[in-house]
CSV table of C-alpha atoms in Angstrom, one decimal:
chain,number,residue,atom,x,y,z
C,205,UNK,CA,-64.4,-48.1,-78.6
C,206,UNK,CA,-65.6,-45.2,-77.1
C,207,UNK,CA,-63.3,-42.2,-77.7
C,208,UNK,CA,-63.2,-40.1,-74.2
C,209,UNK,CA,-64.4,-36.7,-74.7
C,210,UNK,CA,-61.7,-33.5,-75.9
C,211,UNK,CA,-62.6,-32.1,-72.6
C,212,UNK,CA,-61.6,-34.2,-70.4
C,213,UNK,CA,-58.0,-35.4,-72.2
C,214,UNK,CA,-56.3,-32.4,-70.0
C,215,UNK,CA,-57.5,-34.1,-66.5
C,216,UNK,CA,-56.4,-37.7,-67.6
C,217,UNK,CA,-52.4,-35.9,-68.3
C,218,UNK,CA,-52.8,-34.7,-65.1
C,219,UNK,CA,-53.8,-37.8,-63.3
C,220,UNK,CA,-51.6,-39.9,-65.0
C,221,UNK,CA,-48.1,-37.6,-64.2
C,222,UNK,CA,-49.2,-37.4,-60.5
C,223,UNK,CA,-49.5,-41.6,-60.9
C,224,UNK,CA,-46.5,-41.8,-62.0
C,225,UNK,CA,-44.4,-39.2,-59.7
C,226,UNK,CA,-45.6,-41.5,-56.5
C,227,UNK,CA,-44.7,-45.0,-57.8
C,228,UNK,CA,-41.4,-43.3,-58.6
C,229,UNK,CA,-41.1,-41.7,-55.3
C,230,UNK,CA,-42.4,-44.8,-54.1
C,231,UNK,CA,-39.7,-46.9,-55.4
C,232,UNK,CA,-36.7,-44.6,-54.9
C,233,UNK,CA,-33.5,-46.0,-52.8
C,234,UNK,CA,-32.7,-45.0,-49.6
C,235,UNK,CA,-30.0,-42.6,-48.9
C,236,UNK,CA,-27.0,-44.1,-47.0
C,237,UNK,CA,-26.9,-42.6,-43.5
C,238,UNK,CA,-23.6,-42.2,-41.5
C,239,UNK,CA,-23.1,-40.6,-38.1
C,240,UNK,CA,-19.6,-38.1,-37.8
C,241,UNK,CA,-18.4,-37.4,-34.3
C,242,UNK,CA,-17.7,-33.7,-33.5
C,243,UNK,CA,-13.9,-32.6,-34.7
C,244,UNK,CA,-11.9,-32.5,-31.6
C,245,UNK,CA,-10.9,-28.9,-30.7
C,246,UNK,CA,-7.1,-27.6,-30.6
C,247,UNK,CA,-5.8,-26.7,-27.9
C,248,UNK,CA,-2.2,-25.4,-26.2
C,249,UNK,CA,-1.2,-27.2,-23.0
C,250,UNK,CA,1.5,-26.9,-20.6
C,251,UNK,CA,2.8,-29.8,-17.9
C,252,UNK,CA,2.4,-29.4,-14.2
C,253,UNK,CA,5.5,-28.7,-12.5
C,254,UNK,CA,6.8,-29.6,-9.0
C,255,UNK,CA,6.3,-26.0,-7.1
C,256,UNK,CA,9.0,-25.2,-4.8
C,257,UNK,CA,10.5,-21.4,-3.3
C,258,UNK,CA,9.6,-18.6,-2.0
C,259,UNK,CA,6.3,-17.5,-2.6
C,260,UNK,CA,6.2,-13.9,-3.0
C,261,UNK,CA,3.3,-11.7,-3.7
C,262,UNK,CA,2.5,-8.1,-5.3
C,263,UNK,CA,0.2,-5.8,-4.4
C,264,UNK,CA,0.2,-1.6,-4.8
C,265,UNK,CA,0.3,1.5,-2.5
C,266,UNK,CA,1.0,5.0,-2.6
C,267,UNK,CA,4.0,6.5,-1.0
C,268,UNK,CA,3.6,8.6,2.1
C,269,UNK,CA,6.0,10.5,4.8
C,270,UNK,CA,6.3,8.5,8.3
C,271,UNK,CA,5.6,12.5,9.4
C,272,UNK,CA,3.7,15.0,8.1
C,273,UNK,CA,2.9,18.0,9.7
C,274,UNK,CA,1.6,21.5,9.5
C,275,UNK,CA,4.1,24.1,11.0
C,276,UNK,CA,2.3,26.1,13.3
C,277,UNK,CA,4.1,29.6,15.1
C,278,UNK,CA,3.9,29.3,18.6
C,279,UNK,CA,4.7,33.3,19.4
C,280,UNK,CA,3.2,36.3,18.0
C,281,UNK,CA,5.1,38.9,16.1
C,282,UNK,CA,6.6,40.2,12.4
C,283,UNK,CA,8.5,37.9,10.1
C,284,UNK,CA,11.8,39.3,9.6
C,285,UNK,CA,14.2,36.9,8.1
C,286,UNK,CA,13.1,34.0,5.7
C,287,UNK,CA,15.5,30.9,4.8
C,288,UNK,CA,16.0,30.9,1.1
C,289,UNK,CA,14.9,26.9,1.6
C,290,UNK,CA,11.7,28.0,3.0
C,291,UNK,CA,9.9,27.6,-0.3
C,292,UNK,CA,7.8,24.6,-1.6
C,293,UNK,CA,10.0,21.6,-2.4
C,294,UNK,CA,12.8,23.3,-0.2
C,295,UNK,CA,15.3,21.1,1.7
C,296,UNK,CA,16.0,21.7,5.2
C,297,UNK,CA,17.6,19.8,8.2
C,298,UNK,CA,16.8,19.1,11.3
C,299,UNK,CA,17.3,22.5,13.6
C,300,UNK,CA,17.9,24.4,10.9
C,301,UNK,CA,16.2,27.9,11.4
C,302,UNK,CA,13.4,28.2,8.6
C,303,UNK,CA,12.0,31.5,9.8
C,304,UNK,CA,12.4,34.0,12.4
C,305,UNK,CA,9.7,36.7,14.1
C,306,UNK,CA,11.0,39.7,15.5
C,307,UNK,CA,12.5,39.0,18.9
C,308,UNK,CA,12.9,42.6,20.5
C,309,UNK,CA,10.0,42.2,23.1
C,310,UNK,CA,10.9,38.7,23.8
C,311,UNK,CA,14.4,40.2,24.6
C,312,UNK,CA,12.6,43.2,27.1
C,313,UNK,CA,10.6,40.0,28.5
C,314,UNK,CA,13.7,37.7,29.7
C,315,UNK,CA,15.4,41.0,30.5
C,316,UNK,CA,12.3,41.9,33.0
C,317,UNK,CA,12.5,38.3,34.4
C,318,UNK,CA,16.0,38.2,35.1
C,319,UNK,CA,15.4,41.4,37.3
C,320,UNK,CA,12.6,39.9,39.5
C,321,UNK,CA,14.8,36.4,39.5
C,322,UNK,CA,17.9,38.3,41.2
C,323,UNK,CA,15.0,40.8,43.7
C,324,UNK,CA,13.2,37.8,44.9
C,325,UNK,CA,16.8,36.0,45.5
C,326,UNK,CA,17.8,39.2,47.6
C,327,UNK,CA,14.5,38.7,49.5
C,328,UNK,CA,15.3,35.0,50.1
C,329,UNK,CA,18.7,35.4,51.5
C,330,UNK,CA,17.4,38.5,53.9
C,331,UNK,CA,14.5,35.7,54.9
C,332,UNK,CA,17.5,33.7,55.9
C,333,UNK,CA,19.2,36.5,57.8
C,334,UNK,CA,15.9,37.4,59.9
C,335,UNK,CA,15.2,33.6,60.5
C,336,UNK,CA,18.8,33.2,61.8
C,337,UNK,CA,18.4,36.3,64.2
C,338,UNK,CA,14.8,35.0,65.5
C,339,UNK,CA,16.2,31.6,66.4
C,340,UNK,CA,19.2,32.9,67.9
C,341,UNK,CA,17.1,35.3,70.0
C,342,UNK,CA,14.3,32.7,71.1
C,343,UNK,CA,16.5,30.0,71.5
C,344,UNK,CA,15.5,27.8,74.6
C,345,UNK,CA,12.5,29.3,74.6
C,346,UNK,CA,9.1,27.9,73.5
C,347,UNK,CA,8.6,29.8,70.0
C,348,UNK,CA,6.0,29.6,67.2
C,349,UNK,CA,7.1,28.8,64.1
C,350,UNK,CA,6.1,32.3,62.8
C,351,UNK,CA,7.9,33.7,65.7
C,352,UNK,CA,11.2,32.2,64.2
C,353,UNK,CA,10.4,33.6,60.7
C,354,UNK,CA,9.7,30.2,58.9
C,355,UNK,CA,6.5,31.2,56.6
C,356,UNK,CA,8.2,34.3,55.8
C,357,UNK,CA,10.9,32.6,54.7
C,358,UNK,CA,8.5,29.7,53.4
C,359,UNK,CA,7.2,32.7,51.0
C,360,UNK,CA,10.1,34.4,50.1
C,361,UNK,CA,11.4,30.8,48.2
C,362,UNK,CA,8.2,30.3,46.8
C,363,UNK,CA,8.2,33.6,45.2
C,364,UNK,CA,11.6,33.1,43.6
C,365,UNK,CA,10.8,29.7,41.7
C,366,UNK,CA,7.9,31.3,40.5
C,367,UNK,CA,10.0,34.4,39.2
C,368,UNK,CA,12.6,31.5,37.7
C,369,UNK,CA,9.6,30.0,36.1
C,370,UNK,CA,8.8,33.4,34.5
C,371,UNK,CA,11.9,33.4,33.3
C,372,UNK,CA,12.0,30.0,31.9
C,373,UNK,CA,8.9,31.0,30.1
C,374,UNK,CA,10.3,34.0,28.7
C,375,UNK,CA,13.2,32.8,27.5
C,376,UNK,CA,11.3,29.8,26.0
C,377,UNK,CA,9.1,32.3,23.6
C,378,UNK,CA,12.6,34.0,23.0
C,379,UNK,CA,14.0,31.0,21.6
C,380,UNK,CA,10.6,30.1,19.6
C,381,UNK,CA,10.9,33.2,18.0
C,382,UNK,CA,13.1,31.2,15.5
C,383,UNK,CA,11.3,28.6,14.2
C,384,UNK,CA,12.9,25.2,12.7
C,385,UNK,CA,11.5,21.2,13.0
C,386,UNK,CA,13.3,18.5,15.2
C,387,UNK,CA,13.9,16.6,11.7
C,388,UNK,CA,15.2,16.6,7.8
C,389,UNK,CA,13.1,17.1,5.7
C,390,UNK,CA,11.1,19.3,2.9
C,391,UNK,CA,8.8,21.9,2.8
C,392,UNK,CA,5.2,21.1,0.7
C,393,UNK,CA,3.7,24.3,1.1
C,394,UNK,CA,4.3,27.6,2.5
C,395,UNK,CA,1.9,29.9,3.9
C,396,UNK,CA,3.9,33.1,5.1
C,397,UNK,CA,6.4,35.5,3.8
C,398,UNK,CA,8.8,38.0,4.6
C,399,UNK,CA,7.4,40.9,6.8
C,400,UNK,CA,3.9,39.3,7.4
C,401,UNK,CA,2.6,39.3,11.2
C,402,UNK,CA,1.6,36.0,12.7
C,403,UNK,CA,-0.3,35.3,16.0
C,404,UNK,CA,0.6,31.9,17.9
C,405,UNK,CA,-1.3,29.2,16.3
C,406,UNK,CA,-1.1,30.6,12.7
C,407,UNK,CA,0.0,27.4,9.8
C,408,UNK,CA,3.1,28.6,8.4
C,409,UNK,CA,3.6,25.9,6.1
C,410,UNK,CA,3.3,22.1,5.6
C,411,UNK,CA,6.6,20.2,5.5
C,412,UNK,CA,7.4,16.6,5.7
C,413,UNK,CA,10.1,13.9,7.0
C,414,UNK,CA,12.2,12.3,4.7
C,415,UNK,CA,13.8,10.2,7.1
C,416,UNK,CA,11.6,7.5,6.5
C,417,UNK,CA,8.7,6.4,3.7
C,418,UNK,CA,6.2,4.7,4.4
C,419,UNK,CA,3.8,2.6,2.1
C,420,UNK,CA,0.2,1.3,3.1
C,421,UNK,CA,-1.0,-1.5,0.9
C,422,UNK,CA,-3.6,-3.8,0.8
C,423,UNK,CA,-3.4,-7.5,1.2
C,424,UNK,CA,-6.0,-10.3,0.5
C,425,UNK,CA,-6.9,-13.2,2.4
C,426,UNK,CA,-4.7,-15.6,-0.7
C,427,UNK,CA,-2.0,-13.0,0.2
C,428,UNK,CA,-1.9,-12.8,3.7
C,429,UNK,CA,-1.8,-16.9,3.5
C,430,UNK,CA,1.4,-16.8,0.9
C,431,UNK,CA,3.4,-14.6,3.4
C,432,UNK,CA,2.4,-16.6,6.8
C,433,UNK,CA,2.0,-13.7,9.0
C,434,UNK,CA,-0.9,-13.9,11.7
C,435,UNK,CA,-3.3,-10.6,11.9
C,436,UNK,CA,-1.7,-7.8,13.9
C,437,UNK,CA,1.9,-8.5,12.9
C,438,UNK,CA,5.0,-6.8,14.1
C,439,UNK,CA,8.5,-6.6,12.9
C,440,UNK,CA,11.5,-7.0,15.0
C,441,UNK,CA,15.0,-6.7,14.5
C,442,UNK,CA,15.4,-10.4,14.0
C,443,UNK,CA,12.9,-11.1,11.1
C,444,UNK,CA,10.9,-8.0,8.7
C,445,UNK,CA,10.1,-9.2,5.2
C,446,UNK,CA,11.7,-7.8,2.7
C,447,UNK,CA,9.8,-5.5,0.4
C,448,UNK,CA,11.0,-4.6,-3.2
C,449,UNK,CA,9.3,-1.7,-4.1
C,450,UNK,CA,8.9,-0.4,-8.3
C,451,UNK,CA,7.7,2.7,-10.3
C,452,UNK,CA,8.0,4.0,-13.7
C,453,UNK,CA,9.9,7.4,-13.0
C,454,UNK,CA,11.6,9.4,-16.2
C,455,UNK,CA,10.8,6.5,-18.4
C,456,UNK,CA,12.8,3.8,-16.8
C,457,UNK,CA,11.4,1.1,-14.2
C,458,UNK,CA,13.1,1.8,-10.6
C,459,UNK,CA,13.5,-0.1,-7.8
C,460,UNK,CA,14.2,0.8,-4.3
C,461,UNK,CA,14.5,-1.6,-0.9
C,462,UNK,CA,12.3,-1.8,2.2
C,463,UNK,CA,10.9,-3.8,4.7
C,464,UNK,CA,7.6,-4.9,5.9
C,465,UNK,CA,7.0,-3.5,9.2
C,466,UNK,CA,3.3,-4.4,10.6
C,467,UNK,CA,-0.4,-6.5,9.3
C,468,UNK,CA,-2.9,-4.2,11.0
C,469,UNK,CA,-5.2,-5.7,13.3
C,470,UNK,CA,-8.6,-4.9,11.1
C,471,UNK,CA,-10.0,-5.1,8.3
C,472,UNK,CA,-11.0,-1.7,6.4
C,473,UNK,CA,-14.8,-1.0,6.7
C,474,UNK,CA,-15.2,0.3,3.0
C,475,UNK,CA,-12.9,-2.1,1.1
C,476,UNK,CA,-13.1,-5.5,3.4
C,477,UNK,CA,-9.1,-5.8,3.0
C,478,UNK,CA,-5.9,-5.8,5.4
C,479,UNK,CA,-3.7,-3.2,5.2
C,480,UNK,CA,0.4,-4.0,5.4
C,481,UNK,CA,3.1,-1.1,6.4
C,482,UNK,CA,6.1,-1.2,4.5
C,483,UNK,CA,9.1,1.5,5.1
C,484,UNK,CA,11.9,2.4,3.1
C,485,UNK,CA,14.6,3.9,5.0
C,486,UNK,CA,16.3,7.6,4.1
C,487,UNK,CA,14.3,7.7,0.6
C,488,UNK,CA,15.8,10.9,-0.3
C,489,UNK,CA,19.3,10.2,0.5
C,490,UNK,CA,22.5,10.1,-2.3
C,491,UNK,CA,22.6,6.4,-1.4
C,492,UNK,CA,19.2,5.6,-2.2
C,493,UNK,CA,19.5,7.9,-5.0
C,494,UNK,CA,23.0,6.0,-6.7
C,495,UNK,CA,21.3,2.7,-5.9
C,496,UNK,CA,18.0,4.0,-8.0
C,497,UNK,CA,18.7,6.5,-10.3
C,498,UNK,CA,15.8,8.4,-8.0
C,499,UNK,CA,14.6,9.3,-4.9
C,500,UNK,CA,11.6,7.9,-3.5
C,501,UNK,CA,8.9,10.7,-3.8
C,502,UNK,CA,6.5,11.4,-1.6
C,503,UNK,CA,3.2,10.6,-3.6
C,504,UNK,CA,4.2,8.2,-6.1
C,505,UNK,CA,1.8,5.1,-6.8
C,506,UNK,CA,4.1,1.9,-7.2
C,507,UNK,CA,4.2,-1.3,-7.0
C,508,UNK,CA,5.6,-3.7,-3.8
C,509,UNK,CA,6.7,-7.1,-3.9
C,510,UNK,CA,6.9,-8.3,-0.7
C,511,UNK,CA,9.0,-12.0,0.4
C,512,UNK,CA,6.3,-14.5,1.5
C,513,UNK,CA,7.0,-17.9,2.9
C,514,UNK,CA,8.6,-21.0,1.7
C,515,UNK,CA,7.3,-23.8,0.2
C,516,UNK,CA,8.5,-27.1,-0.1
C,517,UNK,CA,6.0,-29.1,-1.5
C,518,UNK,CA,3.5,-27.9,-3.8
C,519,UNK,CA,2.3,-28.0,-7.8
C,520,UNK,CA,3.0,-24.9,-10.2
C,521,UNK,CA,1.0,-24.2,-13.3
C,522,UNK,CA,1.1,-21.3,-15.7
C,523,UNK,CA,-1.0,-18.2,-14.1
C,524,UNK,CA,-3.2,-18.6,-17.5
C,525,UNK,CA,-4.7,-21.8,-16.8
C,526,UNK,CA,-6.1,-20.9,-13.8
C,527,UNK,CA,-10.4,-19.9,-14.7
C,528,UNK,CA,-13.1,-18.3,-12.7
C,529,UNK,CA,-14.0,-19.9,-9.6
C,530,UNK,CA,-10.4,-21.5,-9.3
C,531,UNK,CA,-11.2,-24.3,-12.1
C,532,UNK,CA,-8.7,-25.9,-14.1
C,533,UNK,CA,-9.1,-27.4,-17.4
C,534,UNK,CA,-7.3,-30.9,-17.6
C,535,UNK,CA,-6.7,-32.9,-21.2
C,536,UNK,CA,-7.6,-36.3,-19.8
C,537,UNK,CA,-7.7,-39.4,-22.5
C,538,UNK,CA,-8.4,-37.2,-25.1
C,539,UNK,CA,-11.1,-35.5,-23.1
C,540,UNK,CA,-11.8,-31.9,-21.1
C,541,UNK,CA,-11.5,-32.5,-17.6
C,542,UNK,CA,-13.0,-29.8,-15.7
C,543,UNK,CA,-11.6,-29.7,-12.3
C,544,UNK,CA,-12.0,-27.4,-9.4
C,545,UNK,CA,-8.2,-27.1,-7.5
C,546,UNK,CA,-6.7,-25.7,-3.9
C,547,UNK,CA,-4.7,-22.6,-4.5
C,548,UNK,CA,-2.1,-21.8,-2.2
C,549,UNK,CA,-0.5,-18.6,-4.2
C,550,UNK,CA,-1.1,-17.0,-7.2
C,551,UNK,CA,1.4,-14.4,-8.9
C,552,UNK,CA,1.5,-12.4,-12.5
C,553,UNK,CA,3.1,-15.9,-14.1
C,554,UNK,CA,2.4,-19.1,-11.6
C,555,UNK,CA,0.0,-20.5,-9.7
C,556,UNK,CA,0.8,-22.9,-6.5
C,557,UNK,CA,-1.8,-25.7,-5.7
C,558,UNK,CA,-2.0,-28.0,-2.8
C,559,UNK,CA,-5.0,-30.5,-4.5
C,560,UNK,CA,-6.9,-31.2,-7.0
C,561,UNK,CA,-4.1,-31.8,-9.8
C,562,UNK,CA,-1.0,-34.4,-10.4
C,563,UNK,CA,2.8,-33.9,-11.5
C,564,UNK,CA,2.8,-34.0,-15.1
C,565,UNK,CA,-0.9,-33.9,-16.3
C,566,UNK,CA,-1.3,-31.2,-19.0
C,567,UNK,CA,-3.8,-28.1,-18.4
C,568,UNK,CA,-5.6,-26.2,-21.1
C,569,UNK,CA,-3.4,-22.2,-21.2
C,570,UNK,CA,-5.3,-21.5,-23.7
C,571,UNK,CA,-9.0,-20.0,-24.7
C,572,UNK,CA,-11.5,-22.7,-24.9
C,573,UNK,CA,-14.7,-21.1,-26.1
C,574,UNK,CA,-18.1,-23.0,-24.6
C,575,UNK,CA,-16.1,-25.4,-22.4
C,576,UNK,CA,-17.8,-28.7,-21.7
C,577,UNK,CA,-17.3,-31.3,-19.4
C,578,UNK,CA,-16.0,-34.1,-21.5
C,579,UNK,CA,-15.4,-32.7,-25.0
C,580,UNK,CA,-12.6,-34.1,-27.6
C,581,UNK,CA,-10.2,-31.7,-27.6
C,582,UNK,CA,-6.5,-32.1,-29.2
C,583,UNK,CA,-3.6,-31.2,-27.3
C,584,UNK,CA,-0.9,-28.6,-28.4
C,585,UNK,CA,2.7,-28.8,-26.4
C,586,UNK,CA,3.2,-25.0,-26.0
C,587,UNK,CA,7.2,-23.9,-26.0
C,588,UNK,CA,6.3,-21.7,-23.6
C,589,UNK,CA,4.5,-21.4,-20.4
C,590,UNK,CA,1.7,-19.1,-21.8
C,591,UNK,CA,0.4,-18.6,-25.6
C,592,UNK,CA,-2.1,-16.5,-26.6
C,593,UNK,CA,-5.6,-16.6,-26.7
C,594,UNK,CA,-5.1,-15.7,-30.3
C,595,UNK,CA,-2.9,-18.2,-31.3
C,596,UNK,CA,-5.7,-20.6,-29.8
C,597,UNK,CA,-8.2,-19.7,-31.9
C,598,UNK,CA,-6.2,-19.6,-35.4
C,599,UNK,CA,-5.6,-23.2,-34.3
C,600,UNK,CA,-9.3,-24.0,-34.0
């Protein structure tokens, strides 16, 4: 036998293994295959509840005066007396004298009317005399009207209204030389002082009602729906919403009463909204203040909660299983159920819908990351109306 050269004994080890390797991999079993359905995903559900009550919604606004005004002096002259509540924050009543401007020439000026007043009376009643003595002497004959003295007479009346009406005038600047406002109320700003010479016209300061407040807020069109008041509305003494109004003040959450008084008739230009009206009567008064702790001030944000319509027939769910575009996420066999639902309120902790849900299903409250529409998901009876999205995901 032919011995196979030294050389080439490495090439046949090689050719031999490789031989081997694929008959091996050849023969080698099959691995068992099995197919594992995705792990249903955890989540907390609540029930839908039958949604009955008064639907009341929330919305913000900043609290004004129902008048604010700048005090303007309407005669010239020096300031010589200043009340001691004509300061900012100062507290004054209606009539009360806040300032007064020296008065003397106003005095000389009523004094100077008075005189003409009484000389154009005395030329009046001699008028009447003259006329009197010209009819008596013409009488039966055929005489002119200025023969009996009428247009002089005619004249002499004239002139004294006009000298009464100077004297009106005067003693009106007289009497504006003390200067007060026809209501209660507190002073914002001042812009005089003591001694200072002012010409009619001049600001002397800014001062405010607090008869009345007065909060502007805006409404949306799910809003204006939940309180079932047409565009334009106006209170009357038979039916006003009531308005609950809130604000943090000294640490403490307070709470004052009002009313809604009118749904303007446009929509603002800039924001697209409605604006509401609601007042809050005497806001600075010791009742309001017992009631609340503390005024209302002029200039605080808060918070209004405003008495909407009833509703008798309607389906509530927890505010957090309402998603973007108004979508609900129903557990269904098992299964998501992705629905799209009619909302007829929506507040901080419910949400009333008129379709698209049915008493008693459950809805995801919940996070439920990459939602899709018929997923395995594995429902959680929540104690509570809401859990947190945190809790969710330690589930998962």
């Amino acid at each position: 036998m032919m011995r196979m050269p030294r050389a080439l004994l490495p090439v046949g080890v090689i050719v031999i293994t490789i031989a081997v390797v694929f008959v091996l991999n050849a023969n080698k079993p099959e691995p068992e295959t099995s197919v594992e359905e995705p792990r249903a995903r955890s989540v907390f559900v609540d029930r839908v509840k039958t949604g009955e009550g008064v639907l009341n919604i929330v919305t913000q606004g900043e609290v004004q005066s129902r008048t604010e005004i700048n005090l303007v002096a309407e005669v010239s002259g020096k300031i010589v007396s200043v009340s001691p509540e004509f300061t900012e924050g100062g507290v004054f009543s209606a009539g009360e004298t806040l300032l007064k401007i020296e008065d003397s020439d106003y005095q000389i000026a009523v004094i100077n009317a008075q005189a003409e007043v009484a000389r154009q009376r005395t030329i009046v009643d001699q008028g009447i005399a003259d006329a009197e003595v010209a009819r008596q002497q013409l009488a039966g004959k055929n005489a002119s009207a200025l023969g009996l003295k009428q247009p002089q007479l005619a004249e002499a009346r004239a002139g004294l209204l006009a000298a009464q009406a100077l004297l009106q005038q005067a003693e009106l600047n007289l009497a504006r030389t003390e200067v007060s406002l026809p209501f209660s109320g507190r002073i914002r700003s001042e812009s005089v002082g003591l001694g200072q010479y002012v010409t009619a016209g001049s600001t002397l300061a800014e001062a405010f009602s607090t008869e009345l407040a007065e909060i502007r807020v805006p409404l949306t069109d799910t809003q204006l729906q939940s309180l079932g008041l047409p565009i334009g509305f106006q209170s009357s003494e038979e039916y006003a919403p009531q308005a609950r109004v809130f604000a943090q003040v000294a640490g403490e959450v307070r709470q004052w009463q009002g009313r809604l008084i009118r749904v303007e008739s446009a929509f603002d230009s800039d924001t697209r909204v409605l604006f509401a009206t609601v007042h809050v009567d005497q806001p600075y008064s010791e009742e309001t203040i017992a009631l609340s702790g503390m005024p209302l001030a002029v200039g605080l944000y808060v918070t209004v909660e405003i008495e909407g319509q009833t509703v008798d027939e309607g389906l509530a769910i927890p505010r957090d299983a309402l998603r973007t575009g108004s979508k609900v996420y129903v557990v269904d066999d098992g299964k998501l159920d992705i629905r799209q639902v009619t909302i007829q309120h929506s507040s901080e902790d419910e949400v009333i819908v008129t379709a698209g849900l049915s008493l008693g299903e459950q809805v995801v409250v919940s996070a439920v990351r990459d939602p899709i529409q018929g997923m395995r998901v594995s429902p959680l009876e929540s104690g509570s109306a809401l859990q947190s999205a945190g809790q969710a995901e330690a589930v998962q």
